[in-house]
Coordinates of C-alpha atoms in Angstrom, one line a residue:
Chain A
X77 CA 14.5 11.5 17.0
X78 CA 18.1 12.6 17.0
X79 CA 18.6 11.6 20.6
X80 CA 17.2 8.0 19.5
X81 CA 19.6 8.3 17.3
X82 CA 22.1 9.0 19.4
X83 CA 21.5 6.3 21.9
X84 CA 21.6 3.5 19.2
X85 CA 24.7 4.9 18.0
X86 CA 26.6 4.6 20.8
X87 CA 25.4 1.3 21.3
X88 CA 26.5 0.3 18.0
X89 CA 30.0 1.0 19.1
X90 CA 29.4 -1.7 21.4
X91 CA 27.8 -4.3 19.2
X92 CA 29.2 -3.5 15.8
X93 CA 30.5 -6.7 14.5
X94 CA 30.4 -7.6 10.4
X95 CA 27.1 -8.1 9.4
X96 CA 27.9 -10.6 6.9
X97 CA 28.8 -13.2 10.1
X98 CA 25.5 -12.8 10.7
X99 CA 24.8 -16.4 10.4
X100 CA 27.7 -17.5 12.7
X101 CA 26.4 -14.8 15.8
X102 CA 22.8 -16.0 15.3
X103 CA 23.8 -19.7 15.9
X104 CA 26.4 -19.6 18.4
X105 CA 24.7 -17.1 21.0
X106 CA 24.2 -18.9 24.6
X107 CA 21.2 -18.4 26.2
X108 CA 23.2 -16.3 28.6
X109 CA 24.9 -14.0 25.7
X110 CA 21.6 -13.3 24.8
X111 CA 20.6 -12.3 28.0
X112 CA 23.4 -9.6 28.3
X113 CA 22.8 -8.8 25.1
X114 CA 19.0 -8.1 25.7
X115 CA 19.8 -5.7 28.9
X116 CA 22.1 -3.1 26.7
X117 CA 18.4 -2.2 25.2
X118 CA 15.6 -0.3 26.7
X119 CA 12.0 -1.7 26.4
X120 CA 11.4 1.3 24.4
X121 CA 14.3 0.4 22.0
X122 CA 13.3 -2.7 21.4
X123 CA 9.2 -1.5 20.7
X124 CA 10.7 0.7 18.3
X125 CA 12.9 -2.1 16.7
X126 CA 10.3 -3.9 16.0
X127 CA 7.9 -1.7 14.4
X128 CA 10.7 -0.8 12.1
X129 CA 10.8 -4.4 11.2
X130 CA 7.2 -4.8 10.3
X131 CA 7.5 -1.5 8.0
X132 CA 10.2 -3.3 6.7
X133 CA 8.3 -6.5 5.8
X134 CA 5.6 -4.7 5.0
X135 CA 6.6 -2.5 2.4
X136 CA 8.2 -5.5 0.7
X137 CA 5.3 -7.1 0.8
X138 CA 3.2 -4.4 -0.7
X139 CA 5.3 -5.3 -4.1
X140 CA 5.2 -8.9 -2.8
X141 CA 8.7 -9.2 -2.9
X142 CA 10.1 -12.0 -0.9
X143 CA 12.1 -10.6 2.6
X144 CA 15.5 -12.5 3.0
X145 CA 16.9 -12.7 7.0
X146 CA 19.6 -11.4 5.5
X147 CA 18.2 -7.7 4.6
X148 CA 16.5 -7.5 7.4
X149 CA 19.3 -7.7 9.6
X150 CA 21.4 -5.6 7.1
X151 CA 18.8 -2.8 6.9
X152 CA 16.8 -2.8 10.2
X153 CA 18.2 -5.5 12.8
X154 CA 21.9 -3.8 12.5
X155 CA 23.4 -4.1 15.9
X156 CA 20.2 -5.4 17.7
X157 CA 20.7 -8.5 15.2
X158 CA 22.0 -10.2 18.8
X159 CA 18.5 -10.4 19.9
X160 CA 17.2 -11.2 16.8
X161 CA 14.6 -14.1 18.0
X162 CA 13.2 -11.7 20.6
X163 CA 12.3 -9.0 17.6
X164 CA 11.2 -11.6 15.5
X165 CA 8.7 -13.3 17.6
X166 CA 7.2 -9.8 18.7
X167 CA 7.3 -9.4 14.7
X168 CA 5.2 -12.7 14.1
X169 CA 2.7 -11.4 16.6
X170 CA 2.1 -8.0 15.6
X171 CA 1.5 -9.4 11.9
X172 CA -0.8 -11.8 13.3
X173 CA -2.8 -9.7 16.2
X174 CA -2.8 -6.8 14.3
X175 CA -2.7 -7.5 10.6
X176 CA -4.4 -10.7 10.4
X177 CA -1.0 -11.8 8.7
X178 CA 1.0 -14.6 9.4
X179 CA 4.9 -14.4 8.2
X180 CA 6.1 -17.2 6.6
X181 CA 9.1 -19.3 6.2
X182 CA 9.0 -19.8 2.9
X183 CA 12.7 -21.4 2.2
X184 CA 14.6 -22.5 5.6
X185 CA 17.8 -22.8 4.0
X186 CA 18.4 -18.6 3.2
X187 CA 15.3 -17.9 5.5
X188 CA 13.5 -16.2 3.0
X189 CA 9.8 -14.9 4.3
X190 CA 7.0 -13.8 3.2
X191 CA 3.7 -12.5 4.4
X192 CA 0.2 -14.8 3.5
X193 CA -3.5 -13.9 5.0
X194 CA -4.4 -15.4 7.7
X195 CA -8.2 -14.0 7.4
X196 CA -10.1 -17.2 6.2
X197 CA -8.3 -18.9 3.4
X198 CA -9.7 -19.0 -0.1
X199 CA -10.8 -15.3 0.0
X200 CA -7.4 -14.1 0.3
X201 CA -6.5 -10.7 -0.7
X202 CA -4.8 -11.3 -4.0
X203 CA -7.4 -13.6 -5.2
X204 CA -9.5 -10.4 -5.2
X205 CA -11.7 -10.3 -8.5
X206 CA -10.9 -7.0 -9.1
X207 CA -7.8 -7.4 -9.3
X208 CA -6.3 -8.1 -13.3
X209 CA -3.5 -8.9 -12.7
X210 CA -4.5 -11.6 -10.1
X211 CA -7.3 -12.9 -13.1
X212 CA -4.3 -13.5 -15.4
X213 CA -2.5 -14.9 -12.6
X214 CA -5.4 -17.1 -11.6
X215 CA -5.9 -18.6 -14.7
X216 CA -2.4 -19.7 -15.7
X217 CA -2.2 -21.0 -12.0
X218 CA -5.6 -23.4 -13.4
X219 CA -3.8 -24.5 -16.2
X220 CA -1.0 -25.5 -14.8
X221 CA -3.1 -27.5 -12.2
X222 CA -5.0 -28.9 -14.6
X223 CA -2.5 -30.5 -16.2
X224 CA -1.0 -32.2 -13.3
X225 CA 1.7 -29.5 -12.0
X226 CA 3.3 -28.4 -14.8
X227 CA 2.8 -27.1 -18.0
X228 CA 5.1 -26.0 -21.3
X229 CA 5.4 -22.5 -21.8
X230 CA 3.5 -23.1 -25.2
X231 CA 1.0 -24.3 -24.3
X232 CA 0.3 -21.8 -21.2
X233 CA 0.8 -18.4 -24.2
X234 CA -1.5 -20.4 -26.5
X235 CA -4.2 -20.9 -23.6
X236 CA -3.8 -17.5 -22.7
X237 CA -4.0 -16.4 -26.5
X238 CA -7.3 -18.2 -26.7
X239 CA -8.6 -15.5 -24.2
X240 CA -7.1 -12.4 -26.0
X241 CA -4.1 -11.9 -24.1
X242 CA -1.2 -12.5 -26.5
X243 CA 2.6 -12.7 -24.9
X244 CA 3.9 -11.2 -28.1
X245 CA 1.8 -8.1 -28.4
X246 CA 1.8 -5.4 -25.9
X247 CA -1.3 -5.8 -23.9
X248 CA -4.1 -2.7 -22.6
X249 CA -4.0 -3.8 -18.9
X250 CA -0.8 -5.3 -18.4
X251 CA 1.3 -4.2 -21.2
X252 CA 4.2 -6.9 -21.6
X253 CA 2.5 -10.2 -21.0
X254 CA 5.7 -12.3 -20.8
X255 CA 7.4 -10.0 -18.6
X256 CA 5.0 -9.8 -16.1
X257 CA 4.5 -13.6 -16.1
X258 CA 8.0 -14.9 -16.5
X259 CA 9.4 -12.1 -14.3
X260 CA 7.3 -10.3 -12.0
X261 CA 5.0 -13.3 -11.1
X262 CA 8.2 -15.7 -10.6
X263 CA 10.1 -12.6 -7.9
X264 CA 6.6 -13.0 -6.4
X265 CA 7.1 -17.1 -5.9
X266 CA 3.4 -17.4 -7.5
X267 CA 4.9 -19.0 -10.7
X268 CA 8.1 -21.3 -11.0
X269 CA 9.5 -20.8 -14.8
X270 CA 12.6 -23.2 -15.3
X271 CA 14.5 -24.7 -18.8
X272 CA 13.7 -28.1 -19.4
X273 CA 16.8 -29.7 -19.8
X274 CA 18.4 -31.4 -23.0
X275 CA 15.9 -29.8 -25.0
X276 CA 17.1 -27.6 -28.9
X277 CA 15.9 -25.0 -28.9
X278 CA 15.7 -24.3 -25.4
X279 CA 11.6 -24.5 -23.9
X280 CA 10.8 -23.7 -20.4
X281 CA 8.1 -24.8 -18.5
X282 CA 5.8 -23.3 -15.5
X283 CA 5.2 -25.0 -12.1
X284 CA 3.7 -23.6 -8.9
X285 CA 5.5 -21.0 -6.5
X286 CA 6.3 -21.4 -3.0
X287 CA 3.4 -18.8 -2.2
X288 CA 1.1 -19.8 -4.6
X289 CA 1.3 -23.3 -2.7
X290 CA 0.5 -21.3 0.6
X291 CA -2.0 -18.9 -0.5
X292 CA -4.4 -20.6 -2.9
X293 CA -7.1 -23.4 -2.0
X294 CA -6.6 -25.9 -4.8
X295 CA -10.0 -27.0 -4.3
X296 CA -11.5 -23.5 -4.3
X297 CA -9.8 -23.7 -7.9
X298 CA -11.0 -27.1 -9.1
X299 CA -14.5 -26.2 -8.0
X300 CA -13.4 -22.9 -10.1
X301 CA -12.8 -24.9 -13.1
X302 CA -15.2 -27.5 -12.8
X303 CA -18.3 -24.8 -12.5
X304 CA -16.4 -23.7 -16.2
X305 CA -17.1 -26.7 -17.7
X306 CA -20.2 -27.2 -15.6
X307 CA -19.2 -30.3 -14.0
X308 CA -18.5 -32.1 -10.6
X309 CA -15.2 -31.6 -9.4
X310 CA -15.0 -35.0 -8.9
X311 CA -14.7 -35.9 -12.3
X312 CA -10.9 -34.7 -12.6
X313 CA -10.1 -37.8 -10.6
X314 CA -6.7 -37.0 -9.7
X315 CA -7.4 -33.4 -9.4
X316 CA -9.8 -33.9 -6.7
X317 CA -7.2 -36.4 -5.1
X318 CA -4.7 -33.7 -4.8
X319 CA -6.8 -30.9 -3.7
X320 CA -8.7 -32.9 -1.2
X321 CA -5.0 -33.9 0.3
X322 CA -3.6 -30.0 0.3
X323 CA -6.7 -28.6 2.1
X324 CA -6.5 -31.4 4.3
X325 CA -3.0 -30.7 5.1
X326 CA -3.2 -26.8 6.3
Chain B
X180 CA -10.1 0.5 27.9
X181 CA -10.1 0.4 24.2
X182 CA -11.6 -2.7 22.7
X183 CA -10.2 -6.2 21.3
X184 CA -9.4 -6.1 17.6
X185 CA -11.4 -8.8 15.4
X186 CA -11.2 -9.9 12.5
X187 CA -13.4 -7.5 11.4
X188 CA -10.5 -5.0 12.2
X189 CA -8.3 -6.7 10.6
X190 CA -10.2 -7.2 7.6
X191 CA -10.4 -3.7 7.0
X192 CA -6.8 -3.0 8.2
X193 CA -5.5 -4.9 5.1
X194 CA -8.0 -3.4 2.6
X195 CA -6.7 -0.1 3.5
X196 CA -3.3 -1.2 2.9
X197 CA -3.5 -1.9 -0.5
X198 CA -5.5 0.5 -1.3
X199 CA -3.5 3.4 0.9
X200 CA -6.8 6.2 0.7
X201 CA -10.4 5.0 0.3
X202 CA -13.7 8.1 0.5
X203 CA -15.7 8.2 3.5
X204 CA -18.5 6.1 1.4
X205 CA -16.5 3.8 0.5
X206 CA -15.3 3.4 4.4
X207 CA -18.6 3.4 5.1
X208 CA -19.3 0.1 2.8
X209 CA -15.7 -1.8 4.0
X210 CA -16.7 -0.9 7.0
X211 CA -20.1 -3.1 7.3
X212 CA -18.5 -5.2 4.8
X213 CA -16.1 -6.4 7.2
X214 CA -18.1 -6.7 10.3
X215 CA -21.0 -9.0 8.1
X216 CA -18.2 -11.0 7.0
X217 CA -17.2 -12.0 10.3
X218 CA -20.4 -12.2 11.8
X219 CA -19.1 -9.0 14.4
X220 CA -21.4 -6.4 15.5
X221 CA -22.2 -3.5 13.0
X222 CA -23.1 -0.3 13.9
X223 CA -23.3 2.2 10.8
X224 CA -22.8 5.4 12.7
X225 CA -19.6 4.0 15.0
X226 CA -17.3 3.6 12.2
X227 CA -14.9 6.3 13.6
X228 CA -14.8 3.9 17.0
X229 CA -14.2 1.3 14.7
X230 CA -11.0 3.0 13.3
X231 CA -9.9 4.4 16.7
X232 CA -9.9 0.2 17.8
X233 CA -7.4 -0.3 15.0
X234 CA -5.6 3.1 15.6
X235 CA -5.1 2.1 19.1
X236 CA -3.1 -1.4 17.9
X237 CA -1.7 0.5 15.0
X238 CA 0.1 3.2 17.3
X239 CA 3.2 1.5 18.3
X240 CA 4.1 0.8 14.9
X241 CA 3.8 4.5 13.9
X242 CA 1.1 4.0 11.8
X243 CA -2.7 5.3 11.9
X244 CA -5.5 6.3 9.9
X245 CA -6.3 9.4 9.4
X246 CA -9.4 11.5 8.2
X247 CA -8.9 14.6 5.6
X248 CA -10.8 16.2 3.2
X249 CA -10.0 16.7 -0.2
X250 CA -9.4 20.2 -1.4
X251 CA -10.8 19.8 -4.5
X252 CA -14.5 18.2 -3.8
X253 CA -14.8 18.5 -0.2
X254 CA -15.3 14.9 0.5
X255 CA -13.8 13.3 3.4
X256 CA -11.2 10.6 2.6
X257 CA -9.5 7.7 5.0
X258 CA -5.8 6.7 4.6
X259 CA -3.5 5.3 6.3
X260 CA -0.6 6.9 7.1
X261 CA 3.1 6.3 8.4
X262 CA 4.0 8.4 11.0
X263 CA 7.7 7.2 12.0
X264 CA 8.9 9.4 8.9
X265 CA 6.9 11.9 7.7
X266 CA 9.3 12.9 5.6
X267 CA 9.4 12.5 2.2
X268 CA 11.4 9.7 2.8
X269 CA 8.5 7.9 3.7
X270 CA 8.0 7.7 -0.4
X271 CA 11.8 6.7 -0.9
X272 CA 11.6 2.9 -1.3
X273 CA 9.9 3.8 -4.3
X274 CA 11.7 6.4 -6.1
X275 CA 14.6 7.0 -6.8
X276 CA 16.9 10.2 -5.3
X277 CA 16.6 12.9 -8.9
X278 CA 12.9 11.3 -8.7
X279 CA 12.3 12.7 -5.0
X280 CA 14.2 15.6 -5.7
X281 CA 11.5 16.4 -8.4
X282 CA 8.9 15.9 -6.0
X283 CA 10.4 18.2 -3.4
X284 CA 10.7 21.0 -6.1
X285 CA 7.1 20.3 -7.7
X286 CA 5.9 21.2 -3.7
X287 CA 7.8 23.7 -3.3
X288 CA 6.4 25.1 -6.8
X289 CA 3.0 24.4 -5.3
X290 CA 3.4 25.7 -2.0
X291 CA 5.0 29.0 -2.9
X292 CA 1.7 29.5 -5.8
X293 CA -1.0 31.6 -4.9
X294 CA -3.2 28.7 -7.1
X295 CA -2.3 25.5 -4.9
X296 CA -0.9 24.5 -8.4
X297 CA 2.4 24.0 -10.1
X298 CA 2.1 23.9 -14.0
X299 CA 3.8 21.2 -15.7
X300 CA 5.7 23.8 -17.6
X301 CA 7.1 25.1 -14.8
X302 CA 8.1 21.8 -13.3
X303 CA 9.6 20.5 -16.8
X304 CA 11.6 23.8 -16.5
X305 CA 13.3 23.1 -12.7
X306 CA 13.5 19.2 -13.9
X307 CA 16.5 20.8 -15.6
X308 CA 18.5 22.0 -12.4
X309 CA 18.4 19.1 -10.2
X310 CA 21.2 18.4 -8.4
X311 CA 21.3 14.6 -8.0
X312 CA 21.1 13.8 -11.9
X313 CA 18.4 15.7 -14.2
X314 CA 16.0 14.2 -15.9
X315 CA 14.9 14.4 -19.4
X316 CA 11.6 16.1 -20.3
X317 CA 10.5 12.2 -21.5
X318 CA 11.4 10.9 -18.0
X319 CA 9.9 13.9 -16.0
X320 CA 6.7 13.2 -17.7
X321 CA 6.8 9.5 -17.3
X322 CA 7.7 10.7 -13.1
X323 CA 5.1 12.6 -12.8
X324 CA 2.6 10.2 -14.1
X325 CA 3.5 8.1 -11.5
X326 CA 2.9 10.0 -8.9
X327 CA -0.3 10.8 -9.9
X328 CA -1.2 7.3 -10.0
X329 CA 0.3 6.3 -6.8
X330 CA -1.7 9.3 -5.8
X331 CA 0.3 12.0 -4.5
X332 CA -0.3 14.2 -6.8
X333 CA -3.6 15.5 -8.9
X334 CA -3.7 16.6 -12.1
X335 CA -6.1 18.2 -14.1
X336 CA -5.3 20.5 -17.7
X337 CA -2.1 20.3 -17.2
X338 CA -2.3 21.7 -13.7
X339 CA -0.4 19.7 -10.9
X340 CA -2.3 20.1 -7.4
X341 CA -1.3 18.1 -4.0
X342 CA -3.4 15.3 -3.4
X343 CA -5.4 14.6 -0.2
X344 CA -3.3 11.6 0.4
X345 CA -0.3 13.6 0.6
X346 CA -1.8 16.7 2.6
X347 CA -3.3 13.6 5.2
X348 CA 0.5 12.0 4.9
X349 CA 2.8 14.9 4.8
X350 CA 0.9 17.8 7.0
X351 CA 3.6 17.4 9.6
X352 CA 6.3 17.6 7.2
X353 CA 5.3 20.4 5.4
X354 CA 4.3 22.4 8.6
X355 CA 8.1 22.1 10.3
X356 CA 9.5 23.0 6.7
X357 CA 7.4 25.6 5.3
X358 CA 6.5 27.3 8.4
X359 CA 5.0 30.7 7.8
X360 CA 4.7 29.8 4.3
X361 CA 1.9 26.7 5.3
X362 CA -1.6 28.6 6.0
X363 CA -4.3 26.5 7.2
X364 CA -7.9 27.1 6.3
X365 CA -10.0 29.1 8.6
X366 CA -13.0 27.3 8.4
X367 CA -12.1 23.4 8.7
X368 CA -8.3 24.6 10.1
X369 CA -6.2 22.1 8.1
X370 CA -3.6 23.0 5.5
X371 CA -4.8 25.3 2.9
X372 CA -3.2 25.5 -0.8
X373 CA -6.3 25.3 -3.3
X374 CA -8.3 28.4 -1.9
X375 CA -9.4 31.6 -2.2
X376 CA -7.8 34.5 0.4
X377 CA -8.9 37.4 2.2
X378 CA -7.6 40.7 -0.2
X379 CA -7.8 42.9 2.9
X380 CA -3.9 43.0 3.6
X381 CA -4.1 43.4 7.2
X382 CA -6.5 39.6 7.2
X383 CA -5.5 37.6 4.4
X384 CA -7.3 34.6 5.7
X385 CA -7.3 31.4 3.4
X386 CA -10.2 29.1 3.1
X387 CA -10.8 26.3 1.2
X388 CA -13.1 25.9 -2.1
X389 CA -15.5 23.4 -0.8
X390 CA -15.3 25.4 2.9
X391 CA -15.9 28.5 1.2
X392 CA -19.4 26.9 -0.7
X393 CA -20.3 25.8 2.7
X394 CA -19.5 28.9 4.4
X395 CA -21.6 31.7 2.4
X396 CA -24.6 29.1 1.5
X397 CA -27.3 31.2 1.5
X398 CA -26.2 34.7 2.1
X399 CA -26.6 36.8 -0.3
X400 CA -23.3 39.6 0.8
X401 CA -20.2 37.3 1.7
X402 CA -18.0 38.8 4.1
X403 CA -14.3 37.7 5.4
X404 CA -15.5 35.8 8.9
X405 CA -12.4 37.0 10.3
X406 CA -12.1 41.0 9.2
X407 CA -15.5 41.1 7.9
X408 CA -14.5 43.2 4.8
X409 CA -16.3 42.1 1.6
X410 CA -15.2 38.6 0.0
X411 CA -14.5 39.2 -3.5
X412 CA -14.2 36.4 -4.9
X413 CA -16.8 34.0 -6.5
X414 CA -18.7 31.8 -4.2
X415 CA -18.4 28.3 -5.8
X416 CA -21.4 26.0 -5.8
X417 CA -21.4 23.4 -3.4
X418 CA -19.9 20.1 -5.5
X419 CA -22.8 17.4 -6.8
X420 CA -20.3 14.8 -5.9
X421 CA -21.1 14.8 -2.6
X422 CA -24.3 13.3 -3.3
X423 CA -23.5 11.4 -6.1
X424 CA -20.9 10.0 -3.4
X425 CA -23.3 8.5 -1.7
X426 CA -25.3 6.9 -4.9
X427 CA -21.7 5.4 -5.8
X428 CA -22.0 3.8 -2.1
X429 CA -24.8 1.7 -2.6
X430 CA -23.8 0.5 -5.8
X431 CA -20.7 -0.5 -5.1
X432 CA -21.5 -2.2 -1.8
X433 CA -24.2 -4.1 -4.0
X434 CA -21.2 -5.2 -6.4
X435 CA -18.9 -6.1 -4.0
X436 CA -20.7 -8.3 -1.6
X437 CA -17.8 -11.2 -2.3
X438 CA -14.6 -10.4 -1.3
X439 CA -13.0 -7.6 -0.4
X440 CA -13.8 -4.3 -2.0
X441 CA -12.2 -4.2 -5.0
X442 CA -9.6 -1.4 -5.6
X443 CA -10.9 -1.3 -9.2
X444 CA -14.5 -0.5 -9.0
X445 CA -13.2 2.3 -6.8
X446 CA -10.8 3.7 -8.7
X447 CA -13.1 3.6 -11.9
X448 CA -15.9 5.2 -10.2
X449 CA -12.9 8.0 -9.3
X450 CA -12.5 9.1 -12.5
X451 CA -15.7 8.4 -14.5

């Protein structure tokens, strides 16, 4: 351990640039930079590198917090950051041969990632019934579906209050309601909560999150809602358009 | 030649992520759980190849899981543990440094008793001294809570007892820093803190509960297996949960025939 240590020390010497240009080095390596860069690290380095990227990632991900480029080459990368894309894509592949997990992209412009199953879609993980937390989430995900994408924040708390779950009373299972969903579900890209503008006093609204997007099956949902008010999916005409044209899209 | 990973690997892989420890029953049902679900071959009895497939993929990234039993009922657990730091560390991303520093102490406390224990008196009282910013007798209650329910520690009348996840999780750990202090049991030769000893002072052999039950079923004079001077102390029954384990099996492999396992039905079933 401390002669790892050591070693990627002394190498740091070497590489140690600000981490903050991070952006510039990434962009402007040649092919031929990278190439020198690559032989200042053993093979055994560079194993180790990248499992301490996926511990990374995956420890995030165990709060489903979102992983910015950004940390992981602050935190992890350091001064291997010059052979970033090498790490990376041995990354991607361990999360997908091993975990059954695929790392996504989820915004391009900061290059902010996060991990979605890969093991048949619909089932996923966090859809798991058992789950409370994922229930609440589930159904607040409906509503907004339901009606077309987005819904007022009223009228999401009065749904919810319908089911004995009131956002102004501190609640058995999750304690505070509107914390959880205006907080913890939004730093978890399942819910989007945003002011709708020129409006006194100030409402917000709820739309999708990026992962949400990724990791539900909006038809899985409609035939959800549909088998609630035992009827065909079909009849939510536009519904039915819309999930028909996600699930044909992944 | 170790063989492919499936789906079915990896199926069970991320179930023991989030839940971190599972029982052997519970394995057991995940583990033909995952192999119906993706239509691989199930063999009941080969679910320690099973694990040694994923082991083998799991290895480079310092991670494996691990068999232990629990001190307290005897049963045999699964979790997965991080090997890169066995330190405590390993628990820093979520807790804070005064919060760590607790937990350090409260093992100590436990380690050093001749219980396995550390009352919550006594870990209240060294809450006071610690060095990286003390906390309140409020907080250290609210700490503690936590890690019983992130289950690292047990708790029971007030009583505060290592749980198998950490023993599975820290054994390295606590073997290079307590040394001499860490005796393992002499019947099942892992770590033993929640045991009974040998009084002969030349012996001193630990062994624990449940190996102890196991040990002297059926003879009527109990004697130390290592000095053969009379045990003294009282044989404990072996525990009914081991049987009630495997009732809680079937039902929950009945309920959970949808998706994964869910943590919640397992942790209910835990406590009830």
């Amino acid at each position: 351990m401390s002669q790892r240590k050591k070693a990627s020390a002394s190498q740091s010497k070497s590489q140690q640039t600000n981490v903050n240009e991070d952006e510039m080095t990434l962009s402007q390596m040649t092919s031929s930079q990278v190439q020198r860069a690559r032989e200042n690290f053993s093979s055994v380095q560079i194993d180790r590198k990248v499992a301490e990227v996926v511990q990374f990632i995956l420890v995030k991900d165990q709060k489903k917090i979102p992983v910015r480029r950004a940390d992981i080459v602050k935190h992890v990368m350091k001064e291997y950051k010059v052979i970033y894309s090498e790490v990376m894509n041995r990354v991607r592949r361990t999360f997908e041969q091993v975990f059954g997990l695929k790392l996504e992209e989820i915004d391009t412009k900061n290059h902010i990632y996060i991990l979605i199953n890969k093991l048949e879609a619909g089932e996923t993980v966090s859809m798991c019934p058992g789950n409370p937390k994922s229930g609440l989430l589930f159904v607040i995900l409906s509503i907004i579906f339901m009606k077309g994408g987005v819904a007022k924040e009223n009228l999401v708390w009065n749904t919810l209050k319908k089911l004995r779950v009131d956002s102004g009373e501190k609640h058995d299972e999750f304690s505070d309601v509107k914390k959880l969903v205006t907080d913890e579900f939004v730093r978890q890209k399942y819910l989007e909560y945003v002011k709708i503008p020129h409006t006194e006093p100030v409402e917000f609204e709820f739309r999708w999150g990026l992962r949400a997007d990724i990791e539900l099956s909006k038809l899985k949902l409609l035939e959800f809602v549909a088998e609630l008010h035992d009827q065909d999916p079909q009849s939510w005409t536009q519904q039915f358009r819309e999930a028909s044209a996600s699930e044909s899209r992944t | 030649m170790s063989r492919p990973m499936g789906d079915s690997h990896r199926r069970f892989l991320q179930s023991m992520m989030s839940n971190g420890i599972i029982g052997a029953s519970q394995a057991k049902a995940l583990h033909k759980h995952c192999c119906e679900t993706h239509g691989a071959h199930y063999a009941h009895d080969r679910l320690d190849e099973f694990i040694d497939v994923i082991n083998t993929q799991l290895q480079p990234m310092f991670m494996n899981i691990r068999k232990g039993m629990s001190e307290e009922d005897g049963l045999q657990y699964y979790a997965l543990v991080n090997m890169a730091e066995t330190d405590v560390t390993r628990m820093a991303s979520d807790y804070a440094d005064n919060e760590l520093e607790l937990f350090r102490k409260t093992m100590d406390l436990i380690v050093d008793s001749e219980s396995g224990s550390a009352s919550s008196t006594d870990i209240l009282n060294c809450a006071d001294s610690l060095q990286t910013k003390k906390l309140k007798k409020k907080e250290t209650e609210h700490v503690l809570n936590k890690f019983v329910q992130d289950k690292w520690l047990n708790e029971k009348h007030g009583e505060y007892t290592l749980s198998v996840r950490c023993i599975i999780e820290m054994e390295q750990y606590m073997r290079v820093i307590y040394q001499d202090l860490i005796k393992v049991c002499h019947v099942c030769h892992n770590i033993a803190l929640q045991c009974q000893i040998c009084e002969n002072p030349r012996c001193g052999i630990k062994m624990h509960l449940p190996c102890v039950a196991r040990y002297f079923k059926g003879r009527s004079e109990p004697h130390c297996p290592a000095c053969n001077d009379f045990w003294p102390h009282e044989i404990p029954e072996i525990l009914r949960s081991q049987s009630q384990g495997s009732q809680s099996l079937s039902s929950s492999a009945k309920e959970n025939t949808a998706p994964t396992p869910s943590t919640s039905t397992t942790r209910r079933s835990k406590r009830s």
